[in-house]
Amino acid sequence: MDVSLTAAHWVYLGGIIVILATMLMRKNIVVPAVIGTFLTAFVFSDSLVTGLASIFNASLVAARELFNIFLIISLVTAMLGALRQMGADRLMVAPFRRVMRGGTSSFIVLAVVTYTISLFFWPTPAVPLIGAVLIPVAIRAGLPPMAVGMAIAICGQGMALSSDYIIKVAPGLSAKSAGVDPDVVADRALVMSLIVGITALLIAYFTQRRHMRRPAPELLSDWESRAESDFGKPVDAPDSGATPTGGGAIARVPAEAATSAAPPTSTAVLAEPVTASARQVIDDPFKSIRAAKTFAVLVPTAYLAFIVYLMVGKFTDLVPDLKGGDAAAMVGGIAALILFAAAATNDKKGFLETTSEHLIDGLVFAFKAMGIVIPIAGFFFIGNGDFSAAILGLPADATGPTLLFDLVNAAQSHLPQNAFVTSFGILAIGMIAGLEGSGFTGLPLTGSLAGALGPAVGMDPATLAAIGQMGNIWSGGGTLVAWSSLIAVAGFARVPVLELARKCFVPVVSGLVLSTAVSVLIF
């Protein structure tokens, strides 16, 4: 099919190239994305008014399409703030300390607990929870600090976040841009993430195994005595960003980890007491303990029941099969009810005000963590025929331009018609997109490319979108990029962040290569 490219196509292509180059330079891509939107719309319409309006319209369309994601993030974050206020978050992981008797068992427990918490609540609470409760136990059991950092990063920032199978923010972003079913992307991303994660964990374990030692209290004492971290500051100096790690030690969550543009893996909203929890105190300590224990059991039970319901609906006809939007709504609904119950337990008299403050904290976090995605997604949406008409201000019944598809269609005769080459190309683009330290901002790019390239090479766009999602999040989510939320992991494990990123490189890249090859063969 012959495609006639216009000046708008070339301007849009230039915008993509500039965004990729900006990512490679580890700079923020919001400004290039907004300028690219303006220039594309201006050249397409030959109207300055349309060009200026497109800046607003693109973000408005993106916000409308993605607001359900923001709402889920805010509700889950608000719920976790209420649980943290009563101490239930730590009690949820405390039982695992009993089985951490040696280096190997500690590595396995850290991996399983980090993955479980991160899968349900994202890595944001996982790092301070593990740092406060399980890391000191693992160190005492003989697990080296570097192995601790690798296990947490691979399972939390990597394996759990790259699939995001429960809350489905990442699959939703990828699928929206690719024009495919989010559930299909989520299912395939889950399989790919497990392949990458298990491969990386096995390599990490066998490379660190020789450094494991016999359990001894002195190991914990030596680890706690480490005064300097890779950030050039004492990791045990108490301040507003500190979190207790047990044994009287304090592990600092660096400020740069809390303020980076990363998705919900690197914010201080849950690493520090929220506004409401800083002011509300339960007067009766015995009631507080009972409440914390109750919610420590209630929350995992509620979400476990939800997972069972999803599985029953997926594989049987006993209950309705919830699709992506309905399942996400259930997650938000459960989080909201637990939030109300926890807030009422924490502060009966000020229940209404406390709940509102937790919700505000959640909304602020959601927009801090994900707000950067809106103008970036807006640029890539203007190249998608499903959204371009609204962005360009065309009539409701008008068909919008498909700029990205046209570019790919025009270039397909010059591209290798090979599924393997295309898949690894999408993977590489995803990894490049993650270089700016955020695992989510590149998803509109890889999703759009997957939707355009998939039919050209005879591959399901959902598979390509999931591959791009793996590259984005494993790179920028916090395993390969030292200026991402990996900083927080390194801070709690008390290892140099650059060394941790270097140690993770071979295991993670090996897993990504294997996962991509397997995905082309089985999907």
Coordinates of C-alpha atoms in Angstrom, one line a residue, residues 63-317:
A63 CA -6.0 12.7 31.0
R64 CA -9.5 11.5 30.1
E65 CA -8.2 8.2 28.8
L66 CA -5.8 7.7 31.8
F67 CA -7.8 9.1 34.7
N68 CA -9.0 5.7 35.8
I69 CA -5.3 4.8 36.4
F70 CA -4.8 7.9 38.5
L71 CA -7.8 7.1 40.6
I72 CA -6.6 3.5 41.3
I73 CA -3.2 4.8 42.3
S74 CA -4.7 7.4 44.7
L75 CA -7.0 4.9 46.4
V76 CA -4.3 2.3 46.9
T77 CA -1.9 4.9 48.2
A78 CA -4.5 6.3 50.6
M79 CA -5.3 2.9 51.9
L80 CA -1.6 2.2 52.5
G81 CA -1.3 5.5 54.3
A82 CA -4.1 4.5 56.7
L83 CA -2.5 1.0 57.3
R84 CA 0.9 2.6 57.9
Q85 CA -0.6 4.9 60.5
M86 CA -1.6 1.9 62.7
G87 CA 1.5 -0.2 61.9
A88 CA -0.4 -2.9 60.1
D89 CA 1.9 -2.7 57.1
R90 CA 4.9 -4.1 59.1
L91 CA 2.8 -6.8 60.7
M92 CA 1.8 -8.1 57.3
V93 CA 5.4 -9.2 56.6
A94 CA 6.6 -10.0 60.1
P95 CA 5.7 -13.7 60.0
F96 CA 8.3 -14.3 57.2
R97 CA 11.2 -13.6 59.6
R98 CA 10.7 -17.0 61.2
V99 CA 11.8 -18.9 58.1
M100 CA 14.9 -16.8 57.3
R101 CA 17.5 -19.1 58.9
G102 CA 20.3 -18.9 56.3
G103 CA 21.5 -17.1 53.2
T104 CA 19.5 -19.2 50.7
S105 CA 16.3 -19.1 52.7
S106 CA 16.6 -15.4 53.2
F107 CA 17.1 -14.8 49.5
I108 CA 14.0 -16.8 48.7
V109 CA 11.9 -15.1 51.3
L110 CA 13.0 -11.6 50.3
A111 CA 12.2 -12.5 46.7
V112 CA 8.8 -13.9 47.4
V113 CA 7.7 -11.2 49.9
T114 CA 8.9 -8.4 47.7
Y115 CA 7.2 -9.8 44.7
T116 CA 3.9 -10.4 46.5
I117 CA 3.8 -6.9 48.1
S118 CA 4.9 -5.2 44.9
L119 CA 2.4 -7.1 42.8
F120 CA -0.5 -5.9 44.9
F121 CA 0.6 -2.5 46.1
W122 CA 3.6 -1.6 43.8
P123 CA 7.2 -1.4 45.0
T124 CA 6.6 1.9 46.8
P125 CA 5.7 0.3 50.1
A126 CA 7.7 -2.8 49.5
V127 CA 11.1 -1.1 49.9
P128 CA 10.5 0.6 53.2
L129 CA 8.6 -2.5 54.5
I130 CA 11.4 -4.9 53.6
G131 CA 14.0 -2.4 54.8
A132 CA 12.3 -2.0 58.1
V133 CA 11.5 -5.7 58.9
L134 CA 13.3 -8.2 56.7
I135 CA 16.6 -6.8 55.6
P136 CA 18.2 -6.8 59.0
V137 CA 17.1 -10.4 59.5
A138 CA 18.5 -11.4 56.1
I139 CA 21.8 -9.8 56.9
R140 CA 22.1 -11.6 60.2
A141 CA 21.3 -14.9 58.5
G142 CA 24.3 -14.5 56.2
L143 CA 22.9 -12.9 53.1
P144 CA 25.3 -10.3 51.6
P145 CA 23.9 -6.8 51.2
M146 CA 24.5 -6.8 47.5
A147 CA 22.3 -10.0 47.2
V148 CA 19.7 -8.2 49.3
G149 CA 19.6 -5.3 46.9
M150 CA 19.5 -7.5 43.8
A151 CA 16.7 -9.7 45.1
I152 CA 14.5 -6.7 46.0
A153 CA 15.2 -4.8 42.8
I154 CA 14.6 -7.8 40.5
C155 CA 11.4 -8.9 42.2
G156 CA 9.9 -5.5 43.0
Q157 CA 11.0 -2.9 40.6
G158 CA 11.4 -5.5 37.9
M159 CA 9.3 -8.6 37.9
A160 CA 6.2 -7.3 39.8
L161 CA 6.1 -3.8 38.3
S162 CA 6.8 -4.9 34.7
S163 CA 3.7 -7.1 34.6
D164 CA 1.6 -4.9 37.0
Y165 CA -0.9 -7.7 36.7
I166 CA -3.2 -6.8 39.6
I167 CA -3.6 -3.0 39.3
K168 CA -2.9 -3.0 35.5
V169 CA -1.6 0.5 35.1
A170 CA 1.3 -0.5 32.8
P171 CA -0.8 -2.9 30.6
G172 CA -3.5 -0.2 30.3
L173 CA -1.0 2.4 29.1
S174 CA 0.6 -0.1 26.6
A175 CA -2.7 -1.4 25.3
K176 CA -4.3 2.0 25.0
S177 CA -1.6 3.2 22.7
A178 CA -1.4 -0.1 20.7
G179 CA -5.2 -0.3 20.3
V180 CA -5.5 -3.8 21.8
D181 CA -7.2 -5.5 24.8
P182 CA -5.4 -4.6 28.1
D183 CA -6.2 -8.1 29.5
V184 CA -4.2 -9.7 26.6
V185 CA -1.3 -7.4 27.2
A186 CA -1.4 -8.1 30.9
D187 CA -1.5 -11.9 30.5
R188 CA 1.5 -11.9 28.1
A189 CA 3.4 -9.4 30.2
L190 CA 2.9 -11.6 33.3
V191 CA 4.4 -14.6 31.4
M192 CA 7.3 -12.5 30.1
S193 CA 8.0 -10.9 33.5
L194 CA 8.2 -14.3 35.2
I195 CA 10.7 -15.5 32.5
V196 CA 12.8 -12.4 33.0
G197 CA 12.6 -12.4 36.8
I198 CA 13.3 -16.1 37.3
T199 CA 16.2 -16.0 34.9
A200 CA 17.6 -12.9 36.6
L201 CA 17.1 -14.3 40.1
L202 CA 18.9 -17.6 39.3
I203 CA 21.9 -15.7 37.8
A204 CA 21.9 -13.3 40.8
Y205 CA 21.7 -16.2 43.3
F206 CA 24.6 -18.2 41.8
T207 CA 26.8 -15.1 41.4
Q208 CA 26.2 -14.1 45.0
R209 CA 26.2 -17.5 46.6
R210 CA 29.9 -17.6 47.2
H211 CA 29.6 -14.4 49.3
M212 CA 27.0 -15.9 51.7
R213 CA 28.2 -16.6 55.3
R214 CA 27.2 -18.5 58.3
P215 CA 24.5 -16.7 60.4
A216 CA 26.0 -14.5 63.1
P217 CA 24.9 -11.4 65.1
E218 CA 28.2 -9.8 64.1
L219 CA 27.1 -9.6 60.5
L220 CA 24.2 -7.4 61.4
S221 CA 26.5 -5.2 63.7
D222 CA 29.0 -4.8 60.8
W223 CA 26.2 -3.9 58.4
E224 CA 24.6 -1.4 60.8
S225 CA 28.0 0.2 61.4
R226 CA 28.3 1.3 57.7
A227 CA 28.2 5.0 58.1
E228 CA 28.6 6.2 54.5
S229 CA 26.5 5.3 51.5
D230 CA 27.0 5.9 47.8
F231 CA 25.1 9.2 48.2
G232 CA 27.9 10.8 50.2
K233 CA 25.7 11.1 53.3
P234 CA 25.5 9.1 56.5
V235 CA 22.8 6.5 55.9
D236 CA 22.1 6.3 59.6
A237 CA 21.6 10.0 60.2
P238 CA 18.1 10.6 61.4
D239 CA 16.1 13.1 59.4
S240 CA 12.6 13.5 57.9
G241 CA 13.3 11.0 55.2
A242 CA 14.5 8.2 57.5
T243 CA 12.8 5.0 58.2
P244 CA 13.8 2.6 61.1
T245 CA 15.3 -0.7 60.0
G246 CA 15.5 -2.5 63.3
G247 CA 18.3 -2.7 65.8
G248 CA 18.3 1.0 66.3
A249 CA 19.6 1.7 62.8
I250 CA 18.2 4.1 60.4
A251 CA 18.3 3.7 56.6
R252 CA 17.9 6.9 54.6
V253 CA 15.6 7.1 51.6
P254 CA 17.4 9.6 49.5
A255 CA 15.5 12.7 48.4
E256 CA 16.4 12.2 44.8
A257 CA 14.7 8.9 44.8
A258 CA 11.5 10.5 46.1
T259 CA 11.4 13.3 43.6
S260 CA 12.4 11.6 40.4
A261 CA 10.1 11.3 37.5
A262 CA 9.6 7.6 38.0
P263 CA 6.3 5.9 38.3
P264 CA 5.0 4.7 41.6
T265 CA 8.3 3.1 42.6
S266 CA 10.1 6.1 43.9
T267 CA 8.0 8.5 45.9
A268 CA 8.3 9.6 49.4
V269 CA 4.5 9.6 50.0
L270 CA 4.7 6.3 51.7
A271 CA 8.3 6.5 52.8
E272 CA 7.4 9.3 55.1
P273 CA 4.4 9.7 57.4
V274 CA 1.5 11.2 55.6
T275 CA -0.1 14.4 56.9
A276 CA -3.0 12.6 58.5
S277 CA -1.0 9.9 60.2
A278 CA 1.4 12.5 61.5
R279 CA -1.4 14.1 63.6
Q280 CA -3.6 11.2 64.5
V281 CA -2.7 9.0 67.4
I282 CA -4.6 6.1 68.9
D283 CA -4.8 6.7 72.7
D284 CA -5.1 3.0 73.8
P285 CA -1.9 1.1 72.7
F286 CA -3.6 -2.2 73.3
K287 CA -6.5 -1.3 70.9
S288 CA -3.8 -0.1 68.5
I289 CA -2.1 -3.5 68.5
R290 CA -5.3 -5.4 68.1
A291 CA -6.4 -3.1 65.2
A292 CA -3.0 -3.5 63.5
K293 CA -3.2 -7.3 63.8
T294 CA -6.7 -7.4 62.5
F295 CA -5.9 -5.3 59.4
A296 CA -2.7 -7.2 58.8
V297 CA -4.8 -10.3 58.3
L298 CA -7.8 -8.5 56.7
V299 CA -6.0 -6.8 53.8
P300 CA -4.1 -9.9 52.4
T301 CA -7.2 -12.0 52.9
A302 CA -9.4 -9.5 51.0
Y303 CA -7.0 -9.3 48.0
L304 CA -6.4 -13.1 48.1
A305 CA -10.2 -13.6 47.9
F306 CA -10.3 -11.2 45.0
I307 CA -7.5 -13.1 43.1
V308 CA -9.4 -16.3 43.7
Y309 CA -12.5 -14.7 42.3
L310 CA -10.6 -13.5 39.2
M311 CA -9.2 -17.0 38.7
V312 CA -12.6 -18.7 39.1
G313 CA -14.1 -16.3 36.6
K314 CA -11.3 -16.7 34.1
F315 CA -11.3 -20.5 34.0
T316 CA -14.9 -21.4 34.9
D317 CA -18.5 -20.1 34.4

